[in-house]
PDB file of C-alpha atoms in Angstrom:
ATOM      1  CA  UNK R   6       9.695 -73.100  32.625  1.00 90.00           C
ATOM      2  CA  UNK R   7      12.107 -69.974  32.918  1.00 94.00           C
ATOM      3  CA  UNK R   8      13.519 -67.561  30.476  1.00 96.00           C
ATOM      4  CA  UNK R   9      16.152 -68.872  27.514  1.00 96.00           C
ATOM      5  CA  UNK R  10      13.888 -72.564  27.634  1.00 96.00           C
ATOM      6  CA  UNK R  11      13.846 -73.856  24.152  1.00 97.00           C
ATOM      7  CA  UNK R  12      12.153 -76.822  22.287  1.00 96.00           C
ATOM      8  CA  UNK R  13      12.423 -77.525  18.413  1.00 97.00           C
ATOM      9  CA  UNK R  14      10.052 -80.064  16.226  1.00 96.00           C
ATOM     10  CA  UNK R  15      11.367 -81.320  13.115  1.00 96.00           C
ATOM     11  CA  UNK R  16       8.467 -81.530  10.552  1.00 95.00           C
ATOM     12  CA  UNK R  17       8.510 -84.492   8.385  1.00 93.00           C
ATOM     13  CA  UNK R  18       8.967 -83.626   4.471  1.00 96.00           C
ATOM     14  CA  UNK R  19       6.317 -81.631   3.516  1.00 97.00           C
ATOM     15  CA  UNK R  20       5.332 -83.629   0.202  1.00 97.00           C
ATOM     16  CA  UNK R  21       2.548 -82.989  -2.382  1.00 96.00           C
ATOM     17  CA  UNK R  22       0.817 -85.800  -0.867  1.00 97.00           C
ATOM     18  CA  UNK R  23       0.933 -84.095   2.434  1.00 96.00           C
ATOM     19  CA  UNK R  24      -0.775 -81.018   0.711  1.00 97.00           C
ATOM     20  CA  UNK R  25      -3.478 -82.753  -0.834  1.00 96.00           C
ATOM     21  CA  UNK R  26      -4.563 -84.459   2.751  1.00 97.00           C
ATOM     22  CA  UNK R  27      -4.509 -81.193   3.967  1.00 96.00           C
ATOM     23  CA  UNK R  28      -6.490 -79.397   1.034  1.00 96.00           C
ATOM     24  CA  UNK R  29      -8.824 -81.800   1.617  1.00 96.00           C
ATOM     25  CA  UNK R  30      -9.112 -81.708   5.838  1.00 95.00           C
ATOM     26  CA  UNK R  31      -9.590 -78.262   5.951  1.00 95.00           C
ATOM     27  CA  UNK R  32     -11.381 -77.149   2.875  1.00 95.00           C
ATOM     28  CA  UNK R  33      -8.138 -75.318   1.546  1.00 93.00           C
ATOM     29  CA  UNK R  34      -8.293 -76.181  -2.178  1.00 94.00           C
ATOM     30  CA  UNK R  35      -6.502 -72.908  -3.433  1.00 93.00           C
ATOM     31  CA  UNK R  36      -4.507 -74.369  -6.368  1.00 92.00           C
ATOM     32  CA  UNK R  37      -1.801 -72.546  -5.575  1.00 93.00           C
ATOM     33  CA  UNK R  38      -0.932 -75.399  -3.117  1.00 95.00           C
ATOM     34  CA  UNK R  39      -1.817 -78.398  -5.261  1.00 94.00           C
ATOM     35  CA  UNK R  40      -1.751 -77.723  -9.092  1.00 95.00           C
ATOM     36  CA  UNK R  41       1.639 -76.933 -10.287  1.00 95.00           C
ATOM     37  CA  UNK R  42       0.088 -76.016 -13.887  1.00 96.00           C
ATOM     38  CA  UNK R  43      -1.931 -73.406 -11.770  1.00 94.00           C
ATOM     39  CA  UNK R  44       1.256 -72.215 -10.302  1.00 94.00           C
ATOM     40  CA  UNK R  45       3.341 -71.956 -13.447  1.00 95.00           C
ATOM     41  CA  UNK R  46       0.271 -69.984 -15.027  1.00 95.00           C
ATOM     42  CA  UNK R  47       0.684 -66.949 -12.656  1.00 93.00           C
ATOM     43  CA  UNK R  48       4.779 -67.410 -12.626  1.00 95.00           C
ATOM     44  CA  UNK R  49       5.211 -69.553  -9.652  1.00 94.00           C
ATOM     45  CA  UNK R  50       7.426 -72.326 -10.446  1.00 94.00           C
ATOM     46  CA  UNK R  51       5.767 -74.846  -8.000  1.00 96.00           C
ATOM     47  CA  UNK R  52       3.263 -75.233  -5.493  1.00 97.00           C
ATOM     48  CA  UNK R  53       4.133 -74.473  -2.157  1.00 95.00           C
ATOM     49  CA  UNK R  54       1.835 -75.444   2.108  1.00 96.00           C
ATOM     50  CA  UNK R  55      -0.532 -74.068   3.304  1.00 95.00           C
ATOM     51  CA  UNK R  56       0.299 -71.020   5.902  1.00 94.00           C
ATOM     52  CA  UNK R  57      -2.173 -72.702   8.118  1.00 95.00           C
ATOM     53  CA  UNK R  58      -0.882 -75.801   7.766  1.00 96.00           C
ATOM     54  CA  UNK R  59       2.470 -74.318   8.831  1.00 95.00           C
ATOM     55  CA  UNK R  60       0.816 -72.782  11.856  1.00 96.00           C
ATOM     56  CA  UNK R  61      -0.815 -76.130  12.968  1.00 96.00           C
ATOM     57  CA  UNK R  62       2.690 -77.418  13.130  1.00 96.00           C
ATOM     58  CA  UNK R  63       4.095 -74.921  15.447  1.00 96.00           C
ATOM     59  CA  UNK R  64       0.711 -75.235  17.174  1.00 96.00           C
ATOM     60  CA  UNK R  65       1.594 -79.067  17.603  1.00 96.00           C
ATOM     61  CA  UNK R  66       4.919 -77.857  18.944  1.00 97.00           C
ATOM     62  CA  UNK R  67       3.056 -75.971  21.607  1.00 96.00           C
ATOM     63  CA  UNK R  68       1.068 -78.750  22.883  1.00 96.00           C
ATOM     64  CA  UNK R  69       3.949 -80.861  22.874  1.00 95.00           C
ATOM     65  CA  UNK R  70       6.058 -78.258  25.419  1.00 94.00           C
ATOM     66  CA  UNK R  71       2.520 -77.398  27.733  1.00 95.00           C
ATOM     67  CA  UNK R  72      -1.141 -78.626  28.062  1.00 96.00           C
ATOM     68  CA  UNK R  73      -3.937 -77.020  25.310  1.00 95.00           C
ATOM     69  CA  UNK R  74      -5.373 -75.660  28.587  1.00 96.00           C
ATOM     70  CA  UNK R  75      -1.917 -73.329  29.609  1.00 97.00           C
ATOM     71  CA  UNK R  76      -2.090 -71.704  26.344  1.00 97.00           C
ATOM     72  CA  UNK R  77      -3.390 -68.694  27.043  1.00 97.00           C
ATOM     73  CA  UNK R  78      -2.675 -66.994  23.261  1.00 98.00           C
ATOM     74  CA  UNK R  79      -1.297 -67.843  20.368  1.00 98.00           C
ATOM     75  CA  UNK R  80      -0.513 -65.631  17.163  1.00 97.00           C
ATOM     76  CA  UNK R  81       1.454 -65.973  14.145  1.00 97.00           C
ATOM     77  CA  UNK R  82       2.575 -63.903  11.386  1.00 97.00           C
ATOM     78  CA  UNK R  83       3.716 -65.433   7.850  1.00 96.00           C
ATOM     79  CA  UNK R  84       6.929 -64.341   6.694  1.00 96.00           C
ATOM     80  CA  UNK R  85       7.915 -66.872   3.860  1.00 96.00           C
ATOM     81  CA  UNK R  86       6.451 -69.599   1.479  1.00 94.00           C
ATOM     82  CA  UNK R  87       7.471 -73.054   2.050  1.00 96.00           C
ATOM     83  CA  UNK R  88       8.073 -74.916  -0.744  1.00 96.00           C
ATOM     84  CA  UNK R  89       6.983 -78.388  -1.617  1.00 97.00           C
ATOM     85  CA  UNK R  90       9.522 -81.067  -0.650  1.00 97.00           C
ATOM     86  CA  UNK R  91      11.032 -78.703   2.512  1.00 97.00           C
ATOM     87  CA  UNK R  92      11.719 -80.271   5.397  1.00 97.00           C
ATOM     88  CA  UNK R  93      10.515 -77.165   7.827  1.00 97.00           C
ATOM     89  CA  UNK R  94      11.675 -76.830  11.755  1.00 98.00           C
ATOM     90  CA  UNK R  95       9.352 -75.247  14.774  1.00 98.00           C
ATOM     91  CA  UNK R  96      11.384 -73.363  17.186  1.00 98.00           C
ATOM     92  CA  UNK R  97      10.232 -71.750  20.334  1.00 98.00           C
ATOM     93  CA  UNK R  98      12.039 -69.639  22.929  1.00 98.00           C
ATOM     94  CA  UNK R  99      10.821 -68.315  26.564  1.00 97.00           C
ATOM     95  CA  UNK R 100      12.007 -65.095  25.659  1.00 98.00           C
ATOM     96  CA  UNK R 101      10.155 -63.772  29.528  1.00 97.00           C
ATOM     97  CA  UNK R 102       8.036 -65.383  32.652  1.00 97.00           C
ATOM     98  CA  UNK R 103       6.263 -62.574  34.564  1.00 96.00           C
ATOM     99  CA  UNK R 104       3.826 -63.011  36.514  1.00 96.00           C
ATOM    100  CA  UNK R 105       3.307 -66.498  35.982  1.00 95.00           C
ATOM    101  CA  UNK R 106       2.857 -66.508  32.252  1.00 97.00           C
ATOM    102  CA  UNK R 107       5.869 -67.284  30.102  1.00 97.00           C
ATOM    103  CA  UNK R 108       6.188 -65.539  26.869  1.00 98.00           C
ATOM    104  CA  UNK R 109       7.434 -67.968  24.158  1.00 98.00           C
ATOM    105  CA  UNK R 110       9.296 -66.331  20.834  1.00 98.00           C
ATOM    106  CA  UNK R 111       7.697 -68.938  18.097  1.00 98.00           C
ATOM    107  CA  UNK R 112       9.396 -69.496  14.081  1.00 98.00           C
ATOM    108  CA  UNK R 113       9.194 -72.618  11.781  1.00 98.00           C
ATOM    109  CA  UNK R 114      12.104 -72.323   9.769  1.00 98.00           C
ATOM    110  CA  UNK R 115      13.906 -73.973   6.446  1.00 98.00           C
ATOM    111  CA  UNK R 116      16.832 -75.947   6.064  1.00 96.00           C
ATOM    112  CA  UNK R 117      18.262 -72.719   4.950  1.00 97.00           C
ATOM    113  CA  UNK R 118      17.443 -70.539   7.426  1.00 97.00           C
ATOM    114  CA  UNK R 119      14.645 -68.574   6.189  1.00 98.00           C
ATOM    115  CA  UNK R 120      11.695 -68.354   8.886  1.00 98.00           C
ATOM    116  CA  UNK R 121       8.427 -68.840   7.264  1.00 97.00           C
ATOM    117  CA  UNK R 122       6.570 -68.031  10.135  1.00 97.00           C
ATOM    118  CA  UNK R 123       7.193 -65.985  13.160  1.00 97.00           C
ATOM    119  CA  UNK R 124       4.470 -65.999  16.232  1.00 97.00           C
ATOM    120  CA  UNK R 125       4.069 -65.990  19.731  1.00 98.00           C
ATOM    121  CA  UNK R 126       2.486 -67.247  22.629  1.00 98.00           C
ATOM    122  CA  UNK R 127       1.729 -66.698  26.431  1.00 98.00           C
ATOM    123  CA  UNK R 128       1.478 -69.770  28.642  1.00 97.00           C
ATOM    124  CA  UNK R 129       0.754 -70.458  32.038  1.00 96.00           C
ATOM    125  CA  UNK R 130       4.394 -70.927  33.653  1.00 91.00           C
ATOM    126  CA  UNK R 131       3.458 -73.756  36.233  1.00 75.00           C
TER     127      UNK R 131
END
């Protein structure tokens, strides 16, 4: 692993179906992310994932570039809903490896560029 490394992970659709299953696995039943008559009550014209469920992707993307064990943090700020029926991307950069831990730049992004999520992560380098 050395600095500029990059991996991406494109996320299947995220479909209401997909946040239902979700609502249910982790106890997330906000109905902000599964009734749209809930949404269009408080002006929001749709429902829209989870933030965690966005962070468990680029999680997945982490797993899939090193083993759980190398992860030595992980953060994540949310920038950015994502809408029903997106089609989200999980970049992640070695922006630095010092010491043997590489720093990793983390986003999941939409088709149209906005980042949703922005994060970060130290790894063991080996």
């Amino acid at each position: 692993m050395k600095t500029g490394d990059s991996l991406a992970l494109e996320l299947p659709k995220i479909t209401r179906t997909t946040l239902a299953l979700y609502a249910g696995a982790s106890g997330d039943h906000n109905p902000v992310h599964i009734d749209i008559d809930a949404c269009k009550a408080v002006g929001i014209p749709d429902v829209f994932a989870h933030g965690m469920l966005s962070m468990a992707f680029l999680g997945r993307l982490l797993t899939n570039w090193v083993p759980q064990e190398r992860i030595r943090s992980y953060e994540v700020r949310f920038s950015a809903i994502t809408p029903v029926n997106s089609s989200p991307t999980c970049h992640g950069t070695v922006s630095e490896v010092k010491d043997g831990l590489a720093h990793l730049d983390l986003t999941v992004s939409l088709p149209d560029g906005t980042v949703t999520l922005r994060g970060s992560a130290i790894v063991t380098a080996d």
